[in-house]
């Protein structure tokens, strides 16, 4: 997800740099990482804002992993501390500074969205605090040269390639791309348009106002083009409004969106009847039946027992991101730089994918998965390279 609700301003960037200098040069000489028998790992993301439905699941996944570890009565326990950024880069910046200076975190799970990751990354890099995001997918994050940054999800380049394979293997000839004209949505829609065109599809595109409610102009353009697929780049609130109006406007083809729409809010916004058969692509794995590996089912069972809800978007990745830190602490690594060195060599099977990072912090495995609305659920259809439209 590349939620970038507003770009961090120059003034905020300058104040962040000054504050970070205070962190590095201030009077508090105690070292990050906590005491000899406790280490603090943070989680940052939108926990109360308009897209919190995409972030609470990974937070809960991370919480479960850490609680299960602490229940083993280890020599060093992990203190799990959350930071509610509401997905806003400038809010995330302030929280990150406090997490480093005051809470002395030894690592951070997150930030959840890419806009805030762009802003927080330099702070963590300067403070030498390792991070593992469960959900930030912006391509450029892996191109910054950061040494303390990691993610356990495939980026948007992998997602666009996977979507193109799936759409074209489904026999599409014409594809209409719509975005919310924000960094995440536009970037994803543009990348998918380029990928399907390269495979021979005819395309058209349009953008909608993410604060708007009347998308009739876009609906009319789509109906005139008569595409096999409409792909929306953006988040479930806007996708729901658009897809509802598409069905009510007579469109009969396939509707599809990306990881920002993989939430039951999409079904609610579209209307359950209208939403049936809607497809969603994601680098995340939601596998409560253990179709992909036995650990996935046990995790789903444990998650439901703990939280009273089914695993959802990025809950698996939240658990795996926390597991990376848990494995480091189990190996006796409690200081930030020690943990970061450990993350360079970690190689364990997570409840989703193999937890192993490339030199630039990217996950070594880049599978993309397809989900399809069925009733009021979003079950896994399969890997993009293998899934078939029902």
Coordinates of C-alpha atoms in Angstrom, one line a residue:
X1 CA 0.0 0.0 0.0
X2 CA 1.3 3.4 -0.9
X3 CA -1.0 5.6 1.1
X4 CA 0.3 9.2 0.8
X5 CA -2.5 11.4 2.1
X6 CA -0.3 14.4 2.0
X7 CA 3.3 15.0 1.1
X8 CA 5.6 15.9 3.9
X9 CA 6.4 19.6 3.6
X10 CA 9.8 21.1 3.6
X11 CA 9.1 22.7 7.0
X12 CA 8.2 19.3 8.5
X13 CA 11.3 17.7 6.9
X14 CA 13.6 20.5 8.4
X15 CA 12.0 20.2 11.8
X16 CA 12.4 16.4 11.7
X17 CA 16.0 16.7 10.8
X18 CA 16.6 19.2 13.7
X19 CA 14.7 16.9 16.1
X20 CA 16.7 13.9 14.9
X21 CA 19.9 15.8 15.6
X22 CA 18.7 16.3 19.1
X23 CA 18.1 12.5 19.3
X24 CA 21.6 11.8 18.2
X25 CA 23.3 14.6 20.2
X26 CA 21.0 15.2 23.2
X27 CA 21.7 14.6 26.8
X28 CA 20.1 11.2 27.1
X29 CA 23.0 8.8 26.8
X30 CA 21.0 5.5 27.3
X31 CA 21.2 3.2 24.4
X32 CA 18.2 2.1 22.3
X33 CA 16.9 -1.4 22.7
X34 CA 15.7 -1.5 26.4
X35 CA 17.1 -3.3 29.4
X36 CA 18.9 -6.6 29.6
X37 CA 15.7 -8.6 30.0
X38 CA 13.3 -6.5 27.8
X39 CA 13.4 -5.0 24.3
X40 CA 10.9 -2.7 22.8
X41 CA 9.6 -3.3 19.3
X42 CA 7.1 -0.7 17.8
X43 CA 4.3 -1.0 15.3
X44 CA 3.3 2.1 13.3
X45 CA 0.3 2.6 11.0
X46 CA -3.2 4.0 10.6
X47 CA -5.0 2.4 13.6
X48 CA -8.0 4.9 13.9
X49 CA -8.1 6.7 10.5
X50 CA -10.2 6.1 7.4
X51 CA -8.0 3.2 6.2
X52 CA -7.5 1.5 9.6
X53 CA -9.2 -1.6 8.3
X54 CA -6.1 -2.3 6.3
X55 CA -3.7 -1.8 9.3
X56 CA -5.4 -3.3 12.3
X57 CA -5.0 -6.9 10.9
X58 CA -1.2 -6.6 10.6
X59 CA -1.0 -5.0 14.0
X60 CA -2.9 -7.9 15.5
X61 CA -0.8 -10.4 13.6
X62 CA 2.4 -8.8 15.0
X63 CA 0.8 -8.7 18.5
X64 CA 0.0 -12.4 18.4
X65 CA 3.6 -13.3 17.4
X66 CA 5.1 -11.3 20.2
X67 CA 2.6 -12.6 22.8
X68 CA 3.2 -16.2 21.8
X69 CA 7.0 -15.6 22.1
X70 CA 6.6 -13.9 25.5
X71 CA 4.4 -16.8 26.7
X72 CA 7.4 -19.1 26.4
X73 CA 9.0 -17.2 29.4
X74 CA 12.1 -16.2 27.5
X75 CA 15.2 -14.6 29.1
X76 CA 14.5 -11.4 27.1
X77 CA 10.9 -10.4 26.7
X78 CA 9.6 -8.1 23.9
X79 CA 7.6 -5.0 24.8
X80 CA 5.2 -4.3 21.9
X81 CA 4.3 -0.6 21.5
X82 CA 1.9 0.9 18.9
X83 CA 2.0 4.2 17.2
X84 CA -1.1 5.5 15.5
X85 CA 0.0 7.6 12.5
X86 CA -3.4 7.6 10.9
X87 CA -1.4 7.1 7.7
X88 CA -0.2 10.7 7.7
X89 CA 3.5 11.2 6.8
X90 CA 3.9 14.3 9.1
X91 CA 2.2 12.5 12.0
X92 CA 4.4 9.4 11.4
X93 CA 7.5 11.6 11.5
X94 CA 6.7 13.0 14.9
X95 CA 5.9 9.6 16.3
X96 CA 9.1 8.1 14.9
X97 CA 11.2 10.7 16.6
X98 CA 9.5 10.0 19.9
X99 CA 9.8 6.3 19.4
X100 CA 13.6 6.7 18.9
X101 CA 14.3 9.3 21.6
X102 CA 11.8 8.5 24.3
X103 CA 10.8 4.9 23.9
X104 CA 14.2 3.7 22.7
X105 CA 12.7 1.1 20.3
X106 CA 15.1 -1.5 19.0
X107 CA 13.0 -2.0 15.9
X108 CA 9.9 -1.0 14.1
X109 CA 7.2 -3.1 12.4
X110 CA 6.0 -0.6 9.7
X111 CA 5.2 2.0 8.8
X112 CA 2.2 0.3 7.2
X113 CA 1.8 2.7 4.2
X114 CA 4.4 3.9 1.8
X115 CA 3.9 7.6 2.1
X116 CA 4.7 7.5 5.8
X117 CA 7.5 5.0 5.1
X118 CA 9.1 7.6 2.8
X119 CA 9.1 10.1 5.6
X120 CA 10.1 7.8 8.5
X121 CA 12.8 5.9 6.6
X122 CA 15.5 8.6 6.9
X123 CA 14.8 9.0 10.6
X124 CA 15.3 5.3 11.3
X125 CA 18.3 5.2 9.0
X126 CA 20.0 8.0 10.8
X127 CA 19.2 6.5 14.2
X128 CA 20.2 3.0 13.0
X129 CA 16.9 1.4 13.9
X130 CA 15.8 -1.6 11.8
X131 CA 12.3 -1.7 10.4
X132 CA 10.2 -4.4 8.7
X133 CA 7.1 -3.2 6.9
X134 CA 4.2 -5.7 6.5
X135 CA 2.5 -3.7 3.8
X136 CA 4.3 -0.7 2.2
X137 CA 4.6 -1.6 -1.5
X138 CA 6.0 1.5 -3.2
X139 CA 8.7 0.5 -5.7
X140 CA 11.1 3.3 -4.8
X141 CA 11.4 2.3 -1.1
X142 CA 13.7 -0.5 -2.2
X143 CA 15.8 1.9 -4.2
X144 CA 16.8 4.3 -1.5
X145 CA 19.9 2.5 -0.5
X146 CA 18.6 2.3 3.1
X147 CA 20.5 -0.3 5.2
X148 CA 18.0 -0.6 8.1
X149 CA 14.8 -1.0 6.0
X150 CA 13.0 -4.3 5.1
X151 CA 9.5 -5.5 4.0
X152 CA 7.8 -8.8 3.9
X153 CA 5.6 -8.1 0.9
X154 CA 6.1 -7.8 -2.8
X155 CA 6.3 -4.3 -4.3
X156 CA 4.0 -2.8 -6.9
X157 CA 6.2 -3.8 -9.8
X158 CA 5.6 -7.5 -8.9
X159 CA 1.9 -6.8 -8.4
X160 CA 1.5 -5.1 -11.8
X161 CA 3.3 -8.0 -13.5
X162 CA 1.2 -10.6 -11.6
X163 CA -2.1 -8.7 -12.5
X164 CA -1.1 -8.5 -16.2
X165 CA -0.5 -12.3 -16.3
X166 CA -3.8 -13.0 -14.6
X167 CA -5.9 -10.6 -16.7
X168 CA -4.4 -11.7 -20.0
X169 CA -4.5 -15.4 -19.1
X170 CA -8.2 -14.8 -18.4
X171 CA -8.7 -13.9 -22.1
X172 CA -9.0 -10.1 -21.7
X173 CA -8.7 -8.0 -24.9
X174 CA -9.7 -4.6 -23.5
X175 CA -8.9 -3.2 -20.1
X176 CA -10.0 0.1 -18.5
X177 CA -7.8 1.5 -15.8
X178 CA -9.2 3.9 -13.1
X179 CA -7.3 5.5 -10.3
X180 CA -8.0 7.9 -7.4
X181 CA -5.2 10.1 -8.8
X182 CA -3.2 9.7 -5.7
X183 CA 0.4 8.3 -5.6
X184 CA -0.5 4.8 -4.7
X185 CA -3.6 4.4 -6.9
X186 CA -2.2 6.2 -10.0
X187 CA 1.1 4.5 -9.7
X188 CA -0.4 1.0 -9.6
X189 CA -3.0 1.7 -12.3
X190 CA -0.3 3.2 -14.6
X191 CA 2.0 0.2 -14.0
X192 CA -0.8 -2.3 -14.8
X193 CA -1.8 -0.4 -17.9
X194 CA 1.8 -0.5 -19.2
X195 CA 2.0 -4.3 -18.4
X196 CA -1.3 -5.3 -20.1
X197 CA -0.5 -3.1 -23.1
X198 CA 2.8 -4.9 -23.5
X199 CA 0.9 -8.2 -23.7
X200 CA -1.4 -6.9 -26.4
X201 CA -4.5 -5.5 -24.6
X202 CA -6.3 -2.3 -25.7
X203 CA -6.6 0.1 -22.9
X204 CA -8.2 3.4 -21.8
X205 CA -7.8 5.1 -18.4
X206 CA -9.5 7.8 -16.2
X207 CA -9.2 9.2 -12.7
X208 CA -11.8 9.9 -10.1
X209 CA -11.9 12.2 -7.2
X210 CA -11.2 10.2 -4.0
X211 CA -13.4 12.7 -2.1
X212 CA -16.2 12.6 -4.7
X213 CA -19.4 10.6 -4.8
X214 CA -20.6 10.9 -8.4
X215 CA -18.6 8.9 -10.8
X216 CA -21.1 8.9 -13.7
X217 CA -18.6 10.4 -16.1
X218 CA -16.2 7.6 -15.6
X219 CA -19.0 5.0 -15.7
X220 CA -20.1 6.4 -19.1
X221 CA -16.5 6.2 -20.5
X222 CA -16.2 2.6 -19.4
X223 CA -19.5 1.6 -20.9
X224 CA -18.6 3.2 -24.2
X225 CA -15.2 1.4 -24.3
X226 CA -16.9 -2.0 -23.3
X227 CA -13.8 -3.5 -21.6
X228 CA -13.5 -7.1 -20.3
X229 CA -11.9 -5.8 -17.1
X230 CA -12.0 -2.6 -15.1
X231 CA -9.1 -2.3 -12.7
X232 CA -9.2 0.4 -10.0
X233 CA -6.0 1.6 -8.3
X234 CA -6.8 3.0 -4.9
X235 CA -8.5 2.2 -1.6
X236 CA -11.7 0.2 -0.8
X237 CA -13.9 3.3 0.1
X238 CA -13.6 4.8 -3.4
X239 CA -13.5 1.4 -5.1
X240 CA -16.8 0.5 -3.4
X241 CA -18.5 3.7 -4.7
X242 CA -17.1 3.2 -8.2
X243 CA -18.0 -0.5 -8.5
X244 CA -21.5 0.1 -7.1
X245 CA -22.1 2.8 -9.8
X246 CA -20.6 0.6 -12.5
X247 CA -23.0 -2.2 -11.8
X248 CA -26.0 0.1 -11.5
X249 CA -24.9 1.7 -14.7
X250 CA -25.1 -1.6 -16.6
X251 CA -21.5 -2.7 -16.7
X252 CA -21.3 -6.6 -16.9
X253 CA -17.6 -7.2 -17.2
X254 CA -15.0 -8.1 -14.5
X255 CA -14.2 -5.5 -11.8
X256 CA -10.8 -5.7 -10.1
X257 CA -8.7 -3.7 -7.6
X258 CA -5.4 -4.0 -5.7
X259 CA -4.2 -4.6 -2.1
X260 CA -5.7 -1.3 -0.9
X261 CA -9.2 -2.8 -1.5
X262 CA -8.7 -6.2 0.1
X263 CA -11.1 -5.6 2.9
X264 CA -14.8 -6.3 3.6
X265 CA -15.4 -2.6 3.3
X266 CA -15.2 -3.1 -0.4
X267 CA -18.2 -5.5 -0.3
X268 CA -20.1 -3.1 2.0
X269 CA -19.4 -0.1 -0.3
X270 CA -20.2 -2.0 -3.5
X271 CA -23.2 -3.8 -2.0
X272 CA -23.0 -7.6 -1.5
X273 CA -25.0 -8.4 -4.6
X274 CA -23.1 -6.1 -6.9
X275 CA -19.7 -7.2 -5.4
X276 CA -20.0 -10.9 -6.3
X277 CA -17.1 -12.0 -8.5
X278 CA -15.0 -8.8 -7.8
X279 CA -11.3 -9.7 -8.0
X280 CA -8.5 -8.3 -5.8
X281 CA -4.8 -8.6 -6.3
X282 CA -2.3 -8.5 -3.4
X283 CA 1.2 -9.5 -2.5
X284 CA -0.3 -10.6 0.8
X285 CA -1.4 -14.1 1.8
X286 CA -4.7 -14.8 3.5
X287 CA -4.9 -18.6 3.8
X288 CA -7.1 -19.8 6.7
X289 CA -7.4 -23.3 5.3
X290 CA -3.7 -23.9 4.9
X291 CA -3.9 -24.3 1.2
X292 CA -0.3 -23.0 0.8
X293 CA 1.4 -24.4 3.9
X294 CA 0.3 -26.0 7.3
X295 CA 1.6 -23.0 9.3
X296 CA -1.0 -20.7 7.6
X297 CA -3.9 -22.7 9.1
X298 CA -2.5 -22.9 12.6
X299 CA -1.9 -19.1 12.5
X300 CA -5.4 -18.5 11.3
X301 CA -6.8 -20.7 14.1
X302 CA -4.7 -19.0 16.7
X303 CA -5.6 -15.5 15.3
X304 CA -9.3 -16.2 15.5
X305 CA -9.0 -17.6 19.0
X306 CA -7.2 -14.5 20.1
X307 CA -9.2 -11.8 18.3
X308 CA -12.5 -13.4 17.5
X309 CA -12.1 -12.6 13.8
X310 CA -10.7 -14.3 10.7
X311 CA -7.3 -13.5 9.3
X312 CA -7.5 -10.5 7.0
X313 CA -5.3 -8.4 4.8
X314 CA -1.7 -8.3 6.0
X315 CA -2.4 -10.1 9.3
X316 CA 0.0 -12.8 8.0
X317 CA 2.6 -10.3 7.0
X318 CA 2.3 -8.6 10.4
X319 CA 3.0 -11.9 12.1
X320 CA 5.9 -12.6 9.8
X321 CA 7.4 -9.1 10.3
X322 CA 7.2 -9.6 14.1
X323 CA 8.7 -13.1 13.7
X324 CA 11.8 -11.6 12.0
X325 CA 12.4 -9.6 15.2
X326 CA 11.5 -12.5 17.5
X327 CA 14.1 -14.7 15.8
X328 CA 16.7 -12.0 16.3
X329 CA 15.9 -11.7 20.0
X330 CA 15.9 -15.5 20.4
X331 CA 19.4 -15.4 18.9
X332 CA 20.5 -13.0 21.6
X333 CA 20.4 -9.9 19.5
X334 CA 18.8 -7.1 21.5
X335 CA 20.5 -3.9 20.3
X336 CA 19.3 -2.3 17.0
X337 CA 22.5 -2.7 15.1
X338 CA 22.8 -6.3 16.2
X339 CA 19.2 -7.0 15.2
X340 CA 19.9 -5.4 11.8
X341 CA 22.9 -7.6 11.2
X342 CA 20.8 -10.7 12.1
X343 CA 18.1 -9.6 9.6
X344 CA 20.7 -9.9 6.8
X345 CA 20.9 -13.6 7.4
X346 CA 17.5 -14.7 8.7
X347 CA 16.0 -17.5 6.7
X348 CA 12.9 -19.2 8.2
X349 CA 9.5 -20.3 7.0
X350 CA 6.9 -17.8 8.1
X351 CA 3.2 -18.4 8.3
X352 CA 3.0 -16.8 4.9
X353 CA 6.3 -16.7 2.9
X354 CA 9.9 -17.5 3.6
X355 CA 11.3 -14.8 5.8
X356 CA 14.5 -14.0 3.9
X357 CA 15.7 -10.6 2.7
X358 CA 17.7 -9.5 -0.3
X359 CA 20.5 -7.0 0.3
X360 CA 18.2 -4.1 -0.4
X361 CA 15.7 -5.2 2.2
X362 CA 13.2 -6.7 -0.3
X363 CA 11.6 -10.1 0.4
X364 CA 13.3 -12.8 -1.5
X365 CA 9.9 -14.3 -2.6
X366 CA 7.6 -12.1 -4.7
X367 CA 4.4 -14.1 -5.2
X368 CA 1.2 -12.2 -6.0
X369 CA -2.2 -13.7 -5.0
X370 CA -5.7 -13.2 -6.4
X371 CA -8.9 -13.1 -4.2
X372 CA -12.5 -13.2 -5.4
X373 CA -15.6 -11.9 -3.6
X374 CA -17.9 -14.8 -2.6
X375 CA -20.9 -13.9 -0.5
X376 CA -19.5 -11.5 2.2
X377 CA -16.0 -13.1 2.1
X378 CA -12.8 -12.6 0.1
X379 CA -11.4 -16.1 -0.3
X380 CA -8.1 -16.9 -2.0
X381 CA -8.4 -17.8 -5.6
X382 CA -4.8 -18.7 -6.0
X383 CA -1.4 -17.3 -7.2
X384 CA -1.7 -14.8 -10.0
X385 CA 0.2 -17.1 -12.3
X386 CA -2.2 -20.0 -11.7
X387 CA -5.6 -18.6 -10.7
X388 CA -8.5 -18.8 -13.1
X389 CA -11.6 -16.6 -13.3
X390 CA -14.6 -18.5 -12.1

